[in-house]
């Protein structure tokens, strides 16, 4: 069974083009989301993945409709493959049904892993360089030790609300 998934990022956009292409490709069932691709929680995608069974094919109009990033796309397709579900992207004419499509996905996977390793190496080198110059990571302290002690004393007095303590210390409740 061909299962389609369409996604738009904002309500101003329209799903019609994607749905038309998925129907033309022969999708028996189509799931959709109107949510930014950067969001983890995409109910339509979760529903499509729950609905899909071994030997089914998940079809999208374009690769970026499925994955938040290249590594997320590859992880998602890998999970599909582990469940016996194939993947196909219409616009890029890429799938995991054919051996050529599988090869391209493995190449994408290797590139994504290489990119993650480069980012990690650069981050570690930058942190090491900053430490060598005497810099410490993390957010700057918003309250002095004196203010922290005062806040703790005020908090022990159960008659004061968090809002009152924050007003006194001139800070937010999360601080």
XYZ file of N, CA and C in Angstrom, residues 18-172:
465
model
N 0.631 19.120 -3.044
C 1.211 17.883 -2.529
C 0.200 16.737 -2.590
N -1.022 17.016 -2.170
C -2.050 15.963 -2.172
C -2.338 15.500 -3.596
N -2.420 16.429 -4.555
C -2.642 16.054 -5.963
C -1.529 15.137 -6.460
N -0.268 15.485 -6.137
C 0.873 14.672 -6.582
C 0.856 13.292 -5.915
N 0.504 13.252 -4.633
C 0.446 11.968 -3.921
C -0.666 11.082 -4.478
N -1.818 11.693 -4.790
C -2.918 10.924 -5.391
C -2.512 10.408 -6.773
N -1.850 11.269 -7.565
C -1.406 10.866 -8.904
C -0.394 9.722 -8.829
N 0.368 9.662 -7.733
C 1.358 8.594 -7.550
C 0.689 7.293 -7.096
N -0.613 7.366 -6.781
C -1.348 6.162 -6.406
C -1.464 5.916 -4.916
N -1.272 6.936 -4.101
C -1.384 6.758 -2.641
C -2.814 6.399 -2.269
N -2.945 5.344 -1.488
C -4.253 4.871 -1.049
C -4.773 5.680 0.141
N -3.866 6.169 0.943
C -4.223 6.915 2.151
C -3.222 8.052 2.287
N -3.702 9.254 2.636
C -2.830 10.417 2.765
C -3.041 11.059 4.136
N -1.930 11.312 4.816
C -1.928 11.978 6.111
C -1.249 13.333 5.922
N -1.614 14.313 6.750
C -1.020 15.638 6.563
C -0.869 16.373 7.891
N 0.000 17.383 7.853
C 0.234 18.268 8.988
C 0.328 19.696 8.485
N -0.095 20.620 9.335
C 0.146 22.041 9.111
C 0.972 22.495 10.297
N 2.279 22.290 10.176
C 3.174 22.565 11.300
C 4.593 22.730 10.756
N 5.378 23.536 11.397
C 6.756 23.762 10.965
C 7.542 22.454 10.979
N 8.410 22.279 9.992
C 9.243 21.080 9.915
C 10.216 20.954 11.065
N 10.497 22.069 11.746
C 11.440 22.013 12.862
C 10.806 21.440 14.123
N 9.489 21.312 14.129
C 8.790 20.783 15.299
C 8.904 19.261 15.333
N 9.141 18.740 16.524
C 9.258 17.286 16.705
C 7.903 16.615 16.649
N 6.887 17.261 17.208
C 5.577 16.654 17.331
C 4.742 16.968 16.096
N 4.643 15.995 15.198
C 3.833 16.160 13.992
C 2.793 15.049 13.980
N 1.576 15.339 14.460
C 0.551 14.308 14.628
C 0.233 13.534 13.352
N 0.181 14.219 12.204
C -0.115 13.527 10.944
C 0.951 12.520 10.589
N 2.219 12.883 10.804
C 3.316 11.961 10.521
C 3.279 10.777 11.482
N 3.028 11.062 12.754
C 2.942 9.979 13.737
C 1.819 9.021 13.363
N 0.679 9.567 12.940
C -0.454 8.734 12.526
C -0.093 7.896 11.295
N 0.590 8.517 10.327
C 1.004 7.785 9.119
C 1.959 6.654 9.468
N 2.919 6.937 10.355
C 3.889 5.907 10.744
C 3.218 4.785 11.523
N 2.236 5.125 12.361
C 1.493 4.096 13.096
C 0.640 3.246 12.149
N 0.106 3.874 11.121
C -0.760 3.183 10.162
C 0.035 2.237 9.251
N 1.254 2.628 8.903
C 2.071 1.868 7.943
C 2.436 0.491 8.479
N 2.399 -0.479 7.572
C 2.750 -1.860 7.898
C 3.880 -2.325 6.978
N 4.478 -3.428 7.350
C 5.542 -4.019 6.536
C 5.054 -4.176 5.100
N 5.911 -3.899 4.156
C 5.679 -3.916 2.694
C 4.982 -2.648 2.186
N 4.523 -1.748 3.082
C 3.946 -0.474 2.636
C 5.075 0.452 2.190
N 4.694 1.515 1.467
C 5.645 2.532 1.033
C 5.127 3.887 1.497
N 5.942 4.614 2.275
C 5.602 5.975 2.684
C 6.089 6.910 1.582
N 5.168 7.709 1.042
C 5.475 8.579 -0.099
C 5.317 10.041 0.318
N 6.309 10.859 -0.040
C 6.225 12.309 0.173
C 6.469 13.006 -1.158
N 5.993 14.243 -1.256
C 6.217 15.002 -2.480
C 7.674 15.419 -2.595
N 8.250 15.930 -1.481
C 9.655 16.323 -1.456
C 10.281 15.835 -0.158
N 11.587 15.615 -0.193
C 12.303 15.119 0.987
C 12.116 16.012 2.206
N 12.124 17.324 1.999
C 12.043 18.231 3.152
C 10.683 18.201 3.844
N 9.704 17.550 3.237
C 8.394 17.419 3.880
C 8.436 16.389 5.006
N 9.390 15.472 4.962
C 9.477 14.410 5.968
C 10.446 14.739 7.086
N 11.673 15.161 6.747
C 12.713 15.336 7.762
C 12.952 16.774 8.137
N 13.269 16.999 9.429
C 13.616 18.340 9.912
C 15.020 18.713 9.457
N 15.848 17.712 9.250
C 17.224 17.912 8.810
C 17.621 16.637 8.066
N 18.783 16.656 7.451
C 19.237 15.465 6.735
C 19.382 14.292 7.691
N 19.956 14.547 8.863
C 20.142 13.445 9.809
C 18.793 12.924 10.312
N 17.813 13.824 10.549
C 16.484 13.375 10.981
C 15.818 12.566 9.872
N 15.956 13.009 8.632
C 15.382 12.284 7.505
C 15.964 10.874 7.428
N 17.264 10.773 7.541
C 17.923 9.472 7.448
C 17.515 8.573 8.615
N 17.429 9.144 9.812
C 16.979 8.358 10.971
C 15.562 7.838 10.757
N 14.687 8.697 10.248
C 13.299 8.302 10.012
C 13.222 7.190 8.978
N 13.952 7.341 7.887
C 13.939 6.315 6.837
C 14.548 5.010 7.357
N 15.579 5.117 8.185
C 16.185 3.912 8.777
C 15.167 3.169 9.643
N 14.396 3.915 10.432
C 13.362 3.295 11.270
C 12.285 2.640 10.412
N 11.939 3.282 9.299
C 10.973 2.683 8.376
C 11.509 1.361 7.832
N 12.769 1.392 7.406
C 13.407 0.205 6.828
C 13.432 -0.939 7.837
N 13.724 -0.622 9.094
C 13.743 -1.652 10.136
C 12.383 -2.307 10.311
N 11.318 -1.554 10.003
C 9.958 -2.103 10.111
C 9.479 -2.717 8.796
N 10.342 -2.743 7.783
C 9.962 -3.329 6.493
C 9.144 -2.389 5.633
N 9.188 -1.099 5.948
C 8.447 -0.085 5.200
C 9.422 0.657 4.302
N 9.077 0.781 3.035
C 9.931 1.491 2.089
C 9.561 2.969 2.077
N 10.392 3.770 1.413
C 10.196 5.219 1.358
C 10.396 5.698 -0.060
N 9.595 6.701 -0.449
C 9.732 7.269 -1.792
C 9.455 8.764 -1.745
N 10.330 9.544 -2.415
C 10.130 10.974 -2.576
C 9.900 11.252 -4.053
N 8.774 11.849 -4.378
C 8.391 12.048 -5.779
C 9.245 13.084 -6.495
N 9.453 14.237 -5.890
C 10.158 15.336 -6.544
C 11.607 14.968 -6.876
N 12.276 14.296 -5.942
C 13.680 13.926 -6.155
C 13.817 12.573 -6.854
N 12.680 11.912 -7.093
C 12.666 10.581 -7.707
C 13.630 9.640 -6.975
N 13.478 9.604 -5.661
C 14.367 8.844 -4.793
C 13.533 7.896 -3.953
N 14.000 6.658 -3.841
C 13.258 5.703 -3.029
C 14.197 4.679 -2.424
N 13.651 3.916 -1.480
C 14.432 2.835 -0.890
C 13.960 1.484 -1.418
N 13.087 1.521 -2.416
C 12.605 0.292 -3.034
C 13.683 -0.262 -3.964
N 14.353 0.625 -4.697
C 15.379 0.203 -5.654
C 16.751 0.175 -4.994
N 17.644 -0.607 -5.569
C 19.005 -0.674 -5.024
C 19.727 0.665 -5.194
N 19.463 1.379 -6.287
C 20.070 2.699 -6.500
C 19.603 3.698 -5.461
N 18.325 3.648 -5.119
C 17.785 4.529 -4.087
C 18.393 4.238 -2.729
N 18.564 2.959 -2.425
C 19.196 2.571 -1.161
C 20.634 3.070 -1.117
N 21.342 2.961 -2.231
C 22.724 3.443 -2.290
C 22.782 4.943 -1.992
N 21.892 5.716 -2.626
C 21.878 7.159 -2.382
C 21.597 7.477 -0.922
N 20.692 6.734 -0.295
C 20.415 6.986 1.111
C 21.620 6.679 1.986
N 22.354 5.626 1.647
C 23.565 5.323 2.414
C 24.615 6.418 2.234
N 24.712 6.965 1.031
C 25.635 8.072 0.786
C 25.209 9.292 1.607
N 23.896 9.608 1.589
C 23.380 10.714 2.406
C 23.702 10.476 3.875
N 23.530 9.260 4.327
C 23.804 8.917 5.727
C 25.258 9.152 6.083
N 26.157 8.748 5.200
C 27.589 8.935 5.448
C 27.930 10.428 5.492
N 27.330 11.194 4.596
C 27.575 12.640 4.573
C 27.036 13.288 5.844
N 25.854 12.876 6.282
C 25.264 13.444 7.503
C 26.122 13.110 8.722
N 26.618 11.888 8.802
C 27.479 11.495 9.922
C 28.774 12.298 9.898
N 29.353 12.476 8.713
C 30.564 13.273 8.556
C 30.318 14.703 9.027
N 29.167 15.272 8.628
C 28.815 16.637 9.014
C 28.670 16.750 10.537
N 28.019 15.789 11.166
C 27.868 15.804 12.629
C 29.225 15.747 13.311
N 30.124 14.898 12.799
C 31.463 14.782 13.376
C 32.243 16.086 13.236
N 32.136 16.741 12.086
C 32.821 18.023 11.886
C 32.304 19.077 12.859
N 31.000 19.128 13.020
C 30.412 20.104 13.945
C 30.886 19.838 15.361
N 30.909 18.572 15.763
C 31.363 18.208 17.109
C 32.830 18.603 17.295
N 33.679 18.307 16.296
C 35.099 18.655 16.392
C 35.294 20.162 16.504
N 34.557 20.934 15.688
C 34.680 22.393 15.734
C 34.206 22.942 17.071
N 33.130 22.388 17.589
C 32.607 22.838 18.877
C 33.608 22.579 19.984
N 34.165 21.366 20.018
C 35.145 21.025 21.049
C 36.399 21.894 20.934
N 36.845 22.150 19.707
C 38.019 23.001 19.506
C 37.733 24.425 19.978
N 36.543 24.937 19.705
C 36.168 26.278 20.135
C 36.094 26.392 21.649
N 35.524 25.362 22.294
C 35.442 25.363 23.762
C 36.836 25.300 24.386
N 37.698 24.470 23.817
C 39.069 24.353 24.329
C 39.810 25.679 24.174
N 39.636 26.322 23.050
C 40.279 27.609 22.805
C 39.771 28.667 23.791
N 38.472 28.669 24.047
C 37.906 29.639 24.992
C 38.424 29.382 26.408
N 38.497 28.105 26.798
C 39.022 27.772 28.131
C 40.476 28.220 28.272
N 41.265 28.070 27.204
C 42.668 28.477 27.232
C 42.789 29.990 27.437
N 41.776 30.750 27.003
C 41.777 32.202 27.194
C 41.090 32.601 28.495
N 40.721 31.593 29.327
C 40.142 31.874 30.630
C 38.643 32.074 30.640
N 37.986 31.745 29.562
C 36.528 31.915 29.519
C 35.841 30.643 29.979
N 34.736 30.835 30.661
C 33.924 29.697 31.095
C 32.631 29.707 30.323
N 32.068 28.539 30.102
C 30.803 28.439 29.389
C 29.616 28.676 30.309
N 28.451 28.673 29.727
C 27.230 28.819 30.501
C 26.744 30.253 30.545
N 25.544 30.381 31.077
C 24.940 31.701 31.180
C 25.593 32.504 32.309
N 25.578 33.812 32.150
C 26.119 34.689 33.185
C 25.198 34.625 34.404
N 25.782 34.758 35.573
C 25.018 34.774 36.817
C 24.166 36.035 36.851
N 22.886 35.855 37.108
C 21.984 37.001 37.161
C 21.898 37.595 38.558
N 22.182 36.775 39.562
C 22.114 37.244 40.941
C 23.454 37.031 41.628
N 23.811 37.966 42.474
C 25.040 37.816 43.264
C 24.791 36.797 44.374
N 25.866 36.372 45.029
C 25.730 35.420 46.138
C 24.869 36.015 47.247
N 25.004 37.311 47.481
C 24.210 37.998 48.503
C 22.724 37.943 48.156
N 22.410 38.212 46.890
C 21.016 38.166 46.450
C 20.463 36.743 46.533
N 21.278 35.758 46.196
C 20.834 34.359 46.275
C 20.500 33.997 47.721
N 21.376 34.384 48.657
C 21.126 34.096 50.084
C 19.858 34.810 50.559
N 19.688 36.055 50.128
C 18.492 36.807 50.509
C 17.240 36.118 49.956
N 17.310 35.676 48.722
C 16.179 34.975 48.108
C 15.851 33.682 48.834
N 16.876 32.943 49.249
C 16.660 31.699 49.987
C 15.999 31.978 51.337
N 16.464 33.030 52.014
C 15.854 33.402 53.299
C 14.389 33.779 53.110
N 14.116 34.571 52.086
C 12.734 34.972 51.809
C 11.863 33.767 51.461
N 12.416 32.802 50.758
C 11.663 31.608 50.355
C 11.327 30.736 51.560
N 12.183 30.761 52.584
C 11.904 29.971 53.800
C 10.675 30.516 54.539
N 10.468 31.815 54.389
C 9.294 32.455 54.986
C 8.098 32.160 54.076
N 7.288 31.205 54.436
C 6.203 30.712 53.574
C 5.074 31.721 53.359
N 5.156 32.861 54.006
C 4.095 33.854 53.830
C 4.294 34.680 52.561
N 5.484 34.624 51.989
C 5.769 35.405 50.772
C 5.567 34.523 49.531
N 5.003 35.130 48.492
C 4.821 34.410 47.226
C 6.100 34.511 46.393
N 6.197 33.638 45.401
C 7.344 33.670 44.486
C 7.386 35.019 43.768
N 6.217 35.513 43.388
C 6.155 36.802 42.680
C 6.712 37.935 43.553
N 6.387 37.914 44.861
C 6.890 38.959 45.762
C 8.409 38.878 45.895
N 8.919 37.663 46.028
C 10.372 37.479 46.151
C 11.067 37.959 44.887
N 10.493 37.592 43.721
C 11.085 38.014 42.445
C 11.058 39.526 42.282
N 9.985 40.130 42.715
C 9.891 41.596 42.631
C 10.959 42.241 43.502
N 11.138 41.705 44.694
C 12.153 42.225 45.614
C 13.555 42.088 45.020
N 13.846 40.920 44.409
C 15.175 40.666 43.843
C 15.340 41.184 42.419
N 14.230 41.673 41.838
C 14.253 42.161 40.465
C 14.716 41.068 39.477
N 14.045 39.915 39.568
C 14.378 38.797 38.675
C 13.097 38.071 38.286
N 13.208 37.137 37.365
C 12.047 36.368 36.918
C 11.868 35.126 37.805
